Amino acid sequence: MTMLQGRRAVITGGGTGIGLACARDLAQHGAEVILMARNLDRLQAAAAEIEGASAIQLDVTDDASVADAFKSAQAGGPVDILINNAGIAAASAFHKTSMEEWRRIQAVNVEGLVRCSLAVIDDMRKSDFARIVNIASIAGLRGGAYISPYVASKHAVVGLTKSLSLEYAHTQLTVNAICPGYVDTAIVDNSVANIMAKTGRSRDEALAELTKNNPQGRLIAPEEVAEAVSWLCSPLSASVSGQAIMVSGGAI
Ligand code: NAP
């Protein structure tokens, strides 16, 4: 299980949920993983449990923070794999959405991803092996009521993925997106709490609202997303690029 031996991987939002599962799985495949997010205590605790892992504080919305974090990561050698996973979600009716809220979501989910990708692109386009995997969402492929800023941000992620894939197809860099349905993480906990608060429904009823669009009728485990991410990072996935792959319990 050492297909990624000698490779260095940055995972944004790597201290929790899907990002942490990706970090664990990539490390199991031999990669040196570098976890980045805002909450340094949580990152360090997560890194301590993964062999060879390190933690660097990062706010993807801040130019200087991204520059510092990647400079520090690149001091140990080039970054071969970037998992753009940091993201936020929020739900409300479109007519109640402020421009401030719209900007808050695009700033993390879209601009943050662009900032981190720009920080590695020069090394990656010259490298003999490089991978960018963007954690989009099934919301990047279809509409969704009450989550329009999030849906728009994830559509942007899928569009960026396809464009970068084409732009760098003549190099050894592949760029793909994973599009999960609802995954059992803090984002879903918050969504369930939000539905309960806004509709008076019970926890089970709120959860059923989220899982009803998954044909398997369940939440997806973060490890199932990580499995797909690691496959995209493997050397034998070199001809897979520009794809938006659903991990969605069979939703199509
Ligand atoms: P999560 O546990 O809340 O993970 C989000 C991560 O992003 C956190 O580790 C957070 O760490 C980090 N983050 C947020 N804002 C940041 C910022 N400004 N700078 C740096 N890091 C930041 O939830 P998750 O479900 O694992 O989400 C991971 C990704 O999966 C997101 O892009 C999300 O949209 C996507 N996704 C989730 C689901 C789902 O159902 N859970 C479905 C489809 C797609 P800090 O707070 O420490 O910064």
PDB file of C-alpha atoms and ligand atoms in Angstrom:
ATOM      1  CA  MET A   1       0.000   0.000   0.000  1.00  0.00           C
ATOM      2  CA  THR A   2       2.834   2.409  -0.795  1.00  0.00           C
ATOM      3  CA  MET A   3       1.796   3.714  -4.205  1.00  0.00           C
ATOM      4  CA  LEU A   4       2.288   7.280  -2.915  1.00  0.00           C
ATOM      5  CA  GLN A   5       5.625   6.728  -1.159  1.00  0.00           C
ATOM      6  CA  GLY A   6       7.741   9.886  -1.450  1.00  0.00           C
ATOM      7  CA  ARG A   7       4.751  12.047  -2.460  1.00  0.00           C
ATOM      8  CA  ARG A   8       3.792  15.093  -0.411  1.00  0.00           C
ATOM      9  CA  ALA A   9       0.088  15.920  -0.046  1.00  0.00           C
ATOM     10  CA  VAL A  10      -1.596  19.062   1.288  1.00  0.00           C
ATOM     11  CA  ILE A  11      -5.179  18.644   2.482  1.00  0.00           C
ATOM     12  CA  THR A  12      -7.062  21.872   3.234  1.00  0.00           C
ATOM     13  CA  GLY A  13      -9.653  21.458   5.961  1.00  0.00           C
ATOM     14  CA  GLY A  14      -7.613  18.393   6.878  1.00  0.00           C
ATOM     15  CA  GLY A  15      -8.409  18.339  10.599  1.00  0.00           C
ATOM     16  CA  THR A  16     -12.038  17.200  10.376  1.00  0.00           C
ATOM     17  CA  GLY A  17     -14.590  15.208   8.394  1.00  0.00           C
ATOM     18  CA  ILE A  18     -13.801  14.389   4.772  1.00  0.00           C
ATOM     19  CA  GLY A  19     -10.402  16.127   4.871  1.00  0.00           C
ATOM     20  CA  LEU A  20      -9.226  14.090   7.841  1.00  0.00           C
ATOM     21  CA  ALA A  21     -10.419  10.855   6.228  1.00  0.00           C
ATOM     22  CA  CYS A  22      -8.493  11.814   3.056  1.00  0.00           C
ATOM     23  CA  ALA A  23      -5.359  12.559   5.091  1.00  0.00           C
ATOM     24  CA  ARG A  24      -5.536   9.185   6.836  1.00  0.00           C
ATOM     25  CA  ASP A  25      -6.082   7.306   3.588  1.00  0.00           C
ATOM     26  CA  LEU A  26      -3.358   9.108   1.617  1.00  0.00           C
ATOM     27  CA  ALA A  27      -0.936   8.482   4.505  1.00  0.00           C
ATOM     28  CA  GLN A  28      -1.848   4.795   4.447  1.00  0.00           C
ATOM     29  CA  HIS A  29      -0.829   4.791   0.798  1.00  0.00           C
ATOM     30  CA  GLY A  30       2.574   6.169   1.799  1.00  0.00           C
ATOM     31  CA  ALA A  31       2.141   9.921   1.246  1.00  0.00           C
ATOM     32  CA  GLU A  32       3.551  12.509   3.630  1.00  0.00           C
ATOM     33  CA  VAL A  33       0.437  14.505   4.551  1.00  0.00           C
ATOM     34  CA  ILE A  34       0.299  18.169   5.539  1.00  0.00           C
ATOM     35  CA  LEU A  35      -2.966  19.209   7.163  1.00  0.00           C
ATOM     36  CA  MET A  36      -4.066  22.835   6.805  1.00  0.00           C
ATOM     37  CA  ALA A  37      -7.002  24.763   8.317  1.00  0.00           C
ATOM     38  CA  ARG A  38      -7.685  27.631  10.719  1.00  0.00           C
ATOM     39  CA  ASN A  39      -7.988  25.678  13.983  1.00  0.00           C
ATOM     40  CA  LEU A  40      -4.352  24.763  14.709  1.00  0.00           C
ATOM     41  CA  ASP A  41      -5.038  22.834  17.949  1.00  0.00           C
ATOM     42  CA  ARG A  42      -7.467  20.540  16.147  1.00  0.00           C
ATOM     43  CA  LEU A  43      -5.053  20.111  13.221  1.00  0.00           C
ATOM     44  CA  GLN A  44      -2.149  19.222  15.508  1.00  0.00           C
ATOM     45  CA  ALA A  45      -4.252  16.689  17.399  1.00  0.00           C
ATOM     46  CA  ALA A  46      -5.270  15.102  14.079  1.00  0.00           C
ATOM     47  CA  ALA A  47      -1.708  15.118  12.725  1.00  0.00           C
ATOM     48  CA  ALA A  48      -0.403  13.457  15.885  1.00  0.00           C
ATOM     49  CA  GLU A  49      -2.489  10.378  15.048  1.00  0.00           C
ATOM     50  CA  ILE A  50      -1.140  10.025  11.486  1.00  0.00           C
ATOM     51  CA  GLU A  51       2.379   8.784  10.858  1.00  0.00           C
ATOM     52  CA  GLY A  52       4.631  11.490   9.380  1.00  0.00           C
ATOM     53  CA  ALA A  53       1.843  14.098   9.264  1.00  0.00           C
ATOM     54  CA  SER A  54       2.283  17.786  10.022  1.00  0.00           C
ATOM     55  CA  ALA A  55      -0.089  20.700  10.626  1.00  0.00           C
ATOM     56  CA  ILE A  56       0.069  24.244   9.266  1.00  0.00           C
ATOM     57  CA  GLN A  57      -2.419  27.002  10.043  1.00  0.00           C
ATOM     58  CA  LEU A  58      -4.232  28.375   7.004  1.00  0.00           C
ATOM     59  CA  ASP A  59      -7.168  30.626   6.245  1.00  0.00           C
ATOM     60  CA  VAL A  60      -8.013  30.076   2.579  1.00  0.00           C
ATOM     61  CA  THR A  61      -9.718  33.479   2.387  1.00  0.00           C
ATOM     62  CA  ASP A  62      -6.530  35.356   3.255  1.00  0.00           C
ATOM     63  CA  ASP A  63      -3.780  35.990   0.661  1.00  0.00           C
ATOM     64  CA  ALA A  64      -0.985  36.304   3.227  1.00  0.00           C
ATOM     65  CA  SER A  65      -2.086  33.233   5.168  1.00  0.00           C
ATOM     66  CA  VAL A  66      -2.140  31.090   2.013  1.00  0.00           C
ATOM     67  CA  ALA A  67       1.250  32.431   0.892  1.00  0.00           C
ATOM     68  CA  ASP A  68       2.804  31.734   4.313  1.00  0.00           C
ATOM     69  CA  ALA A  69       1.257  28.291   4.709  1.00  0.00           C
ATOM     70  CA  PHE A  70       2.344  27.034   1.283  1.00  0.00           C
ATOM     71  CA  LYS A  71       5.786  28.588   1.609  1.00  0.00           C
ATOM     72  CA  SER A  72       6.183  26.656   4.826  1.00  0.00           C
ATOM     73  CA  ALA A  73       4.886  23.422   3.218  1.00  0.00           C
ATOM     74  CA  GLN A  74       7.115  23.860   0.161  1.00  0.00           C
ATOM     75  CA  ALA A  75      10.197  24.389   2.356  1.00  0.00           C
ATOM     76  CA  GLY A  76      10.215  20.595   2.726  1.00  0.00           C
ATOM     77  CA  GLY A  77       9.960  20.022  -1.049  1.00  0.00           C
ATOM     78  CA  PRO A  78       7.339  20.487  -3.743  1.00  0.00           C
ATOM     79  CA  VAL A  79       3.700  19.631  -3.065  1.00  0.00           C
ATOM     80  CA  ASP A  80       2.714  16.729  -5.361  1.00  0.00           C
ATOM     81  CA  ILE A  81      -0.935  16.418  -4.330  1.00  0.00           C
ATOM     82  CA  LEU A  82      -3.411  19.148  -3.358  1.00  0.00           C
ATOM     83  CA  ILE A  83      -6.790  18.189  -1.937  1.00  0.00           C
ATOM     84  CA  ASN A  84      -8.925  21.332  -2.032  1.00  0.00           C
ATOM     85  CA  ASN A  85     -11.382  20.282   0.651  1.00  0.00           C
ATOM     86  CA  ALA A  86     -11.910  23.354   2.887  1.00  0.00           C
ATOM     87  CA  GLY A  87     -15.497  24.470   2.508  1.00  0.00           C
ATOM     88  CA  ILE A  88     -18.528  25.892   4.250  1.00  0.00           C
ATOM     89  CA  ALA A  89     -22.270  25.486   3.734  1.00  0.00           C
ATOM     90  CA  ALA A  90     -25.327  27.461   4.747  1.00  0.00           C
ATOM     91  CA  ALA A  91     -29.038  27.189   4.056  1.00  0.00           C
ATOM     92  CA  SER A  92     -31.659  29.874   3.637  1.00  0.00           C
ATOM     93  CA  ALA A  93     -34.242  31.045   1.130  1.00  0.00           C
ATOM     94  CA  PHE A  94     -32.726  32.962  -1.790  1.00  0.00           C
ATOM     95  CA  HIS A  95     -34.890  36.020  -1.014  1.00  0.00           C
ATOM     96  CA  LYS A  96     -33.385  36.123   2.482  1.00  0.00           C
ATOM     97  CA  THR A  97     -29.780  35.826   1.268  1.00  0.00           C
ATOM     98  CA  SER A  98     -27.630  38.925   1.814  1.00  0.00           C
ATOM     99  CA  MET A  99     -24.723  39.799  -0.463  1.00  0.00           C
ATOM    100  CA  GLU A 100     -22.489  39.431   2.590  1.00  0.00           C
ATOM    101  CA  GLU A 101     -23.622  35.809   3.014  1.00  0.00           C
ATOM    102  CA  TRP A 102     -23.176  35.161  -0.724  1.00  0.00           C
ATOM    103  CA  ARG A 103     -19.615  36.533  -0.578  1.00  0.00           C
ATOM    104  CA  ARG A 104     -18.773  34.583   2.601  1.00  0.00           C
ATOM    105  CA  ILE A 105     -19.502  31.267   0.872  1.00  0.00           C
ATOM    106  CA  GLN A 106     -17.796  32.107  -2.449  1.00  0.00           C
ATOM    107  CA  ALA A 107     -14.751  33.415  -0.535  1.00  0.00           C
ATOM    108  CA  VAL A 108     -14.073  30.008   1.010  1.00  0.00           C
ATOM    109  CA  ASN A 109     -15.473  27.539  -1.524  1.00  0.00           C
ATOM    110  CA  VAL A 110     -14.344  29.229  -4.739  1.00  0.00           C
ATOM    111  CA  GLU A 111     -11.730  31.921  -4.109  1.00  0.00           C
ATOM    112  CA  GLY A 112     -10.039  29.847  -1.394  1.00  0.00           C
ATOM    113  CA  LEU A 113      -9.697  26.934  -3.769  1.00  0.00           C
ATOM    114  CA  VAL A 114      -8.289  29.200  -6.490  1.00  0.00           C
ATOM    115  CA  ARG A 115      -5.801  30.770  -4.055  1.00  0.00           C
ATOM    116  CA  CYS A 116      -4.486  27.379  -2.891  1.00  0.00           C
ATOM    117  CA  SER A 117      -4.312  26.039  -6.453  1.00  0.00           C
ATOM    118  CA  LEU A 118      -2.332  29.089  -7.595  1.00  0.00           C
ATOM    119  CA  ALA A 119       0.113  28.494  -4.738  1.00  0.00           C
ATOM    120  CA  VAL A 120       1.109  25.091  -6.164  1.00  0.00           C
ATOM    121  CA  ILE A 121       0.432  25.385  -9.884  1.00  0.00           C
ATOM    122  CA  ASP A 122       3.912  26.456 -11.000  1.00  0.00           C
ATOM    123  CA  ASP A 123       5.556  23.463  -9.343  1.00  0.00           C
ATOM    124  CA  MET A 124       2.808  21.115 -10.467  1.00  0.00           C
ATOM    125  CA  ARG A 125       2.787  22.058 -14.139  1.00  0.00           C
ATOM    126  CA  LYS A 126       6.524  21.369 -14.322  1.00  0.00           C
ATOM    127  CA  SER A 127       6.450  18.168 -12.282  1.00  0.00           C
ATOM    128  CA  ASP A 128       6.511  14.590 -13.583  1.00  0.00           C
ATOM    129  CA  PHE A 129       3.644  13.747 -11.186  1.00  0.00           C
ATOM    130  CA  ALA A 130       0.951  16.062  -9.800  1.00  0.00           C
ATOM    131  CA  ARG A 131      -2.665  15.784  -8.667  1.00  0.00           C
ATOM    132  CA  ILE A 132      -5.335  18.285  -7.686  1.00  0.00           C
ATOM    133  CA  VAL A 133      -8.556  16.842  -6.294  1.00  0.00           C
ATOM    134  CA  ASN A 134     -11.334  19.302  -5.539  1.00  0.00           C
ATOM    135  CA  ILE A 135     -14.030  18.286  -3.092  1.00  0.00           C
ATOM    136  CA  ALA A 136     -17.091  19.703  -4.840  1.00  0.00           C
ATOM    137  CA  SER A 137     -20.524  18.218  -4.113  1.00  0.00           C
ATOM    138  CA  ILE A 138     -23.504  16.686  -5.831  1.00  0.00           C
ATOM    139  CA  ALA A 139     -24.646  20.324  -5.468  1.00  0.00           C
ATOM    140  CA  GLY A 140     -22.000  21.119  -8.092  1.00  0.00           C
ATOM    141  CA  LEU A 141     -23.960  19.114 -10.665  1.00  0.00           C
ATOM    142  CA  ARG A 142     -27.611  19.912  -9.915  1.00  0.00           C
ATOM    143  CA  GLY A 143     -29.736  22.621  -8.357  1.00  0.00           C
ATOM    144  CA  GLY A 144     -30.867  22.652  -4.757  1.00  0.00           C
ATOM    145  CA  ALA A 145     -33.556  24.754  -3.089  1.00  0.00           C
ATOM    146  CA  TYR A 146     -32.505  26.894  -0.110  1.00  0.00           C
ATOM    147  CA  ILE A 147     -28.782  26.437  -0.756  1.00  0.00           C
ATOM    148  CA  SER A 148     -28.267  28.564  -3.868  1.00  0.00           C
ATOM    149  CA  PRO A 149     -24.964  30.245  -2.830  1.00  0.00           C
ATOM    150  CA  TYR A 150     -23.516  26.828  -1.957  1.00  0.00           C
ATOM    151  CA  VAL A 151     -24.819  25.280  -5.208  1.00  0.00           C
ATOM    152  CA  ALA A 152     -23.351  28.146  -7.247  1.00  0.00           C
ATOM    153  CA  SER A 153     -20.000  27.798  -5.459  1.00  0.00           C
ATOM    154  CA  LYS A 154     -19.806  24.066  -6.117  1.00  0.00           C
ATOM    155  CA  HIS A 155     -20.815  24.524  -9.783  1.00  0.00           C
ATOM    156  CA  ALA A 156     -17.886  26.953  -9.987  1.00  0.00           C
ATOM    157  CA  VAL A 157     -15.608  24.278  -8.515  1.00  0.00           C
ATOM    158  CA  VAL A 158     -16.702  21.769 -11.165  1.00  0.00           C
ATOM    159  CA  GLY A 159     -16.208  24.382 -13.904  1.00  0.00           C
ATOM    160  CA  LEU A 160     -12.734  25.225 -12.628  1.00  0.00           C
ATOM    161  CA  THR A 161     -11.869  21.534 -12.446  1.00  0.00           C
ATOM    162  CA  LYS A 162     -12.787  20.967 -16.105  1.00  0.00           C
ATOM    163  CA  SER A 163     -11.000  24.121 -17.276  1.00  0.00           C
ATOM    164  CA  LEU A 164      -7.757  23.453 -15.388  1.00  0.00           C
ATOM    165  CA  SER A 165      -7.793  19.869 -16.570  1.00  0.00           C
ATOM    166  CA  LEU A 166      -7.866  21.024 -20.190  1.00  0.00           C
ATOM    167  CA  GLU A 167      -5.347  23.784 -19.627  1.00  0.00           C
ATOM    168  CA  TYR A 168      -2.754  21.417 -18.132  1.00  0.00           C
ATOM    169  CA  ALA A 169      -3.541  18.299 -20.145  1.00  0.00           C
ATOM    170  CA  HIS A 170      -0.130  18.550 -21.838  1.00  0.00           C
ATOM    171  CA  THR A 171       1.558  18.226 -18.416  1.00  0.00           C
ATOM    172  CA  GLN A 172       1.605  15.407 -15.832  1.00  0.00           C
ATOM    173  CA  LEU A 173      -0.970  17.236 -13.661  1.00  0.00           C
ATOM    174  CA  THR A 174      -4.500  15.853 -13.441  1.00  0.00           C
ATOM    175  CA  VAL A 175      -7.370  17.872 -11.969  1.00  0.00           C
ATOM    176  CA  ASN A 176     -10.557  16.143 -10.848  1.00  0.00           C
ATOM    177  CA  ALA A 177     -13.538  16.767  -8.599  1.00  0.00           C
ATOM    178  CA  ILE A 178     -15.345  14.450  -6.233  1.00  0.00           C
ATOM    179  CA  CYS A 179     -19.041  15.186  -5.832  1.00  0.00           C
ATOM    180  CA  PRO A 180     -20.384  13.585  -2.655  1.00  0.00           C
ATOM    181  CA  GLY A 181     -24.000  13.420  -1.547  1.00  0.00           C
ATOM    182  CA  TYR A 182     -24.623  14.050   2.155  1.00  0.00           C
ATOM    183  CA  VAL A 183     -21.661  12.800   4.182  1.00  0.00           C
ATOM    184  CA  ASP A 184     -21.666  12.098   7.915  1.00  0.00           C
ATOM    185  CA  THR A 185     -19.660  15.167   9.082  1.00  0.00           C
ATOM    186  CA  ALA A 186     -20.085  18.418  11.031  1.00  0.00           C
ATOM    187  CA  ILE A 187     -21.608  20.119   7.973  1.00  0.00           C
ATOM    188  CA  VAL A 188     -24.495  17.627   8.059  1.00  0.00           C
ATOM    189  CA  ASP A 189     -24.816  17.970  11.857  1.00  0.00           C
ATOM    190  CA  ASN A 190     -25.273  21.712  11.317  1.00  0.00           C
ATOM    191  CA  SER A 191     -27.801  21.136   8.516  1.00  0.00           C
ATOM    192  CA  VAL A 192     -29.834  18.793  10.719  1.00  0.00           C
ATOM    193  CA  ALA A 193     -29.798  21.348  13.567  1.00  0.00           C
ATOM    194  CA  ASN A 194     -30.830  24.077  11.107  1.00  0.00           C
ATOM    195  CA  ILE A 195     -33.778  22.041   9.764  1.00  0.00           C
ATOM    196  CA  MET A 196     -34.891  21.213  13.333  1.00  0.00           C
ATOM    197  CA  ALA A 197     -34.717  24.887  14.366  1.00  0.00           C
ATOM    198  CA  LYS A 198     -36.503  26.217  11.264  1.00  0.00           C
ATOM    199  CA  THR A 199     -39.210  23.533  10.894  1.00  0.00           C
ATOM    200  CA  GLY A 200     -39.702  22.080  14.380  1.00  0.00           C
ATOM    201  CA  ARG A 201     -38.989  18.585  13.033  1.00  0.00           C
ATOM    202  CA  SER A 202     -37.311  15.885  15.129  1.00  0.00           C
ATOM    203  CA  ARG A 203     -33.676  14.876  14.534  1.00  0.00           C
ATOM    204  CA  ASP A 204     -34.760  11.670  12.732  1.00  0.00           C
ATOM    205  CA  GLU A 205     -37.186  13.589  10.515  1.00  0.00           C
ATOM    206  CA  ALA A 206     -34.536  16.182   9.670  1.00  0.00           C
ATOM    207  CA  LEU A 207     -32.017  13.467   8.837  1.00  0.00           C
ATOM    208  CA  ALA A 208     -34.594  11.667   6.659  1.00  0.00           C
ATOM    209  CA  GLU A 209     -35.012  14.912   4.687  1.00  0.00           C
ATOM    210  CA  LEU A 210     -31.298  14.815   3.856  1.00  0.00           C
ATOM    211  CA  THR A 211     -30.993  11.102   3.108  1.00  0.00           C
ATOM    212  CA  LYS A 212     -34.117  10.861   0.929  1.00  0.00           C
ATOM    213  CA  ASN A 213     -32.136  11.880  -2.175  1.00  0.00           C
ATOM    214  CA  ASN A 214     -29.619   9.077  -1.647  1.00  0.00           C
ATOM    215  CA  PRO A 215     -31.037   5.900  -3.283  1.00  0.00           C
ATOM    216  CA  GLN A 216     -29.243   3.889  -0.588  1.00  0.00           C
ATOM    217  CA  GLY A 217     -31.154   5.954   1.999  1.00  0.00           C
ATOM    218  CA  ARG A 218     -28.174   6.731   4.212  1.00  0.00           C
ATOM    219  CA  LEU A 219     -25.405   9.194   4.883  1.00  0.00           C
ATOM    220  CA  ILE A 220     -22.095   8.487   3.147  1.00  0.00           C
ATOM    221  CA  ALA A 221     -19.060   7.777   5.346  1.00  0.00           C
ATOM    222  CA  PRO A 222     -16.105  10.207   4.961  1.00  0.00           C
ATOM    223  CA  GLU A 223     -13.889   7.161   4.328  1.00  0.00           C
ATOM    224  CA  GLU A 224     -15.916   6.336   1.206  1.00  0.00           C
ATOM    225  CA  VAL A 225     -15.087   9.770  -0.211  1.00  0.00           C
ATOM    226  CA  ALA A 226     -11.436   9.370   0.785  1.00  0.00           C
ATOM    227  CA  GLU A 227     -11.223   6.072  -1.099  1.00  0.00           C
ATOM    228  CA  ALA A 228     -12.214   7.811  -4.348  1.00  0.00           C
ATOM    229  CA  VAL A 229      -9.772  10.650  -3.670  1.00  0.00           C
ATOM    230  CA  SER A 230      -6.855   8.268  -3.143  1.00  0.00           C
ATOM    231  CA  TRP A 231      -7.701   6.435  -6.349  1.00  0.00           C
ATOM    232  CA  LEU A 232      -7.539   9.724  -8.291  1.00  0.00           C
ATOM    233  CA  CYS A 233      -4.119  10.336  -6.717  1.00  0.00           C
ATOM    234  CA  SER A 234      -2.711   6.979  -7.732  1.00  0.00           C
ATOM    235  CA  PRO A 235      -0.112   6.801 -10.516  1.00  0.00           C
ATOM    236  CA  LEU A 236      -2.404   4.587 -12.607  1.00  0.00           C
ATOM    237  CA  SER A 237      -5.151   7.246 -12.661  1.00  0.00           C
ATOM    238  CA  ALA A 238      -3.004   9.453 -14.899  1.00  0.00           C
ATOM    239  CA  SER A 239      -5.487   9.359 -17.773  1.00  0.00           C
ATOM    240  CA  VAL A 240      -8.432  10.398 -15.597  1.00  0.00           C
ATOM    241  CA  SER A 241      -8.712  14.197 -15.594  1.00  0.00           C
ATOM    242  CA  GLY A 242     -11.450  16.816 -15.721  1.00  0.00           C
ATOM    243  CA  GLN A 243     -13.944  14.431 -14.152  1.00  0.00           C
ATOM    244  CA  ALA A 244     -16.621  15.216 -11.588  1.00  0.00           C
ATOM    245  CA  ILE A 245     -17.160  11.863  -9.908  1.00  0.00           C
ATOM    246  CA  MET A 246     -20.247  11.345  -7.763  1.00  0.00           C
ATOM    247  CA  VAL A 247     -19.961   9.468  -4.485  1.00  0.00           C
ATOM    248  CA  SER A 248     -23.638   9.584  -3.804  1.00  0.00           C
ATOM    249  CA  GLY A 249     -25.157   6.220  -2.942  1.00  0.00           C
ATOM    250  CA  GLY A 250     -26.215   5.774  -6.549  1.00  0.00           C
ATOM    251  CA  ALA A 251     -27.881   9.177  -7.091  1.00  0.00           C
ATOM    252  CA  ILE A 252     -27.483  10.095 -10.760  1.00  0.00           C
TER     253      ILE A 252
HETATM  254  P1  NAP B   1     -16.234  19.958   7.955  1.00  0.00           P
HETATM  255  O1  NAP B   1     -15.805  18.883   8.882  1.00  0.00           O
HETATM  256  O2  NAP B   1     -16.956  21.137   8.500  1.00  0.00           O
HETATM  257  O3  NAP B   1     -14.961  20.422   7.130  1.00  0.00           O
HETATM  258  C1  NAP B   1     -14.751  21.707   6.632  1.00  0.00           C
HETATM  259  C2  NAP B   1     -13.283  22.031   6.847  1.00  0.00           C
HETATM  260  O4  NAP B   1     -12.981  23.258   6.186  1.00  0.00           O
HETATM  261  C3  NAP B   1     -12.932  22.207   8.312  1.00  0.00           C
HETATM  262  O5  NAP B   1     -11.836  21.371   8.626  1.00  0.00           O
HETATM  263  C4  NAP B   1     -12.570  23.676   8.459  1.00  0.00           C
HETATM  264  O6  NAP B   1     -11.505  23.828   9.393  1.00  0.00           O
HETATM  265  C5  NAP B   1     -12.142  24.018   7.032  1.00  0.00           C
HETATM  266  N1  NAP B   1     -12.324  25.420   6.721  1.00  0.00           N
HETATM  267  C6  NAP B   1     -13.479  26.138   6.739  1.00  0.00           C
HETATM  268  N2  NAP B   1     -13.249  27.421   6.439  1.00  0.00           N
HETATM  269  C7  NAP B   1     -11.900  27.510   6.215  1.00  0.00           C
HETATM  270  C8  NAP B   1     -11.037  28.582   5.894  1.00  0.00           C
HETATM  271  N3  NAP B   1     -11.489  29.843   5.735  1.00  0.00           N
HETATM  272  N4  NAP B   1      -9.729  28.335   5.733  1.00  0.00           N
HETATM  273  C9  NAP B   1      -9.232  27.080   5.907  1.00  0.00           C
HETATM  274  N5  NAP B   1     -10.003  26.025   6.223  1.00  0.00           N
HETATM  275  C10 NAP B   1     -11.316  26.251   6.386  1.00  0.00           C
HETATM  276  O7  NAP B   1     -17.198  19.358   6.839  1.00  0.00           O
HETATM  277  P2  NAP B   1     -16.940  18.307   5.653  1.00  0.00           P
HETATM  278  O8  NAP B   1     -18.261  17.745   5.346  1.00  0.00           O
HETATM  279  O9  NAP B   1     -15.819  17.411   5.958  1.00  0.00           O
HETATM  280  O10 NAP B   1     -16.583  19.290   4.444  1.00  0.00           O
HETATM  281  C11 NAP B   1     -15.437  19.147   3.643  1.00  0.00           C
HETATM  282  C12 NAP B   1     -15.785  19.505   2.205  1.00  0.00           C
HETATM  283  O11 NAP B   1     -16.714  18.548   1.697  1.00  0.00           O
HETATM  284  C13 NAP B   1     -16.417  20.882   2.011  1.00  0.00           C
HETATM  285  O12 NAP B   1     -15.858  21.504   0.854  1.00  0.00           O
HETATM  286  C14 NAP B   1     -17.874  20.547   1.744  1.00  0.00           C
HETATM  287  O13 NAP B   1     -18.539  21.533   0.969  1.00  0.00           O
HETATM  288  C15 NAP B   1     -17.741  19.238   1.010  1.00  0.00           C
HETATM  289  N6  NAP B   1     -18.945  18.398   1.000  1.00  0.00           N
HETATM  290  C16 NAP B   1     -19.502  17.992   2.177  1.00  0.00           C
HETATM  291  C17 NAP B   1     -20.649  17.204   2.135  1.00  0.00           C
HETATM  292  C18 NAP B   1     -21.334  16.728   3.389  1.00  0.00           C
HETATM  293  O14 NAP B   1     -22.489  16.300   3.303  1.00  0.00           O
HETATM  294  N7  NAP B   1     -20.697  16.727   4.551  1.00  0.00           N
HETATM  295  C19 NAP B   1     -21.213  16.850   0.902  1.00  0.00           C
HETATM  296  C20 NAP B   1     -20.608  17.287  -0.267  1.00  0.00           C
HETATM  297  C21 NAP B   1     -19.464  18.051  -0.212  1.00  0.00           C
HETATM  298  P3  NAP B   1     -11.323  25.148  10.291  1.00  0.00           P
HETATM  299  O15 NAP B   1     -12.677  25.518  10.801  1.00  0.00           O
HETATM  300  O16 NAP B   1     -10.347  24.733  11.354  1.00  0.00           O
HETATM  301  O17 NAP B   1     -10.755  26.186   9.383  1.00  0.00           O
END
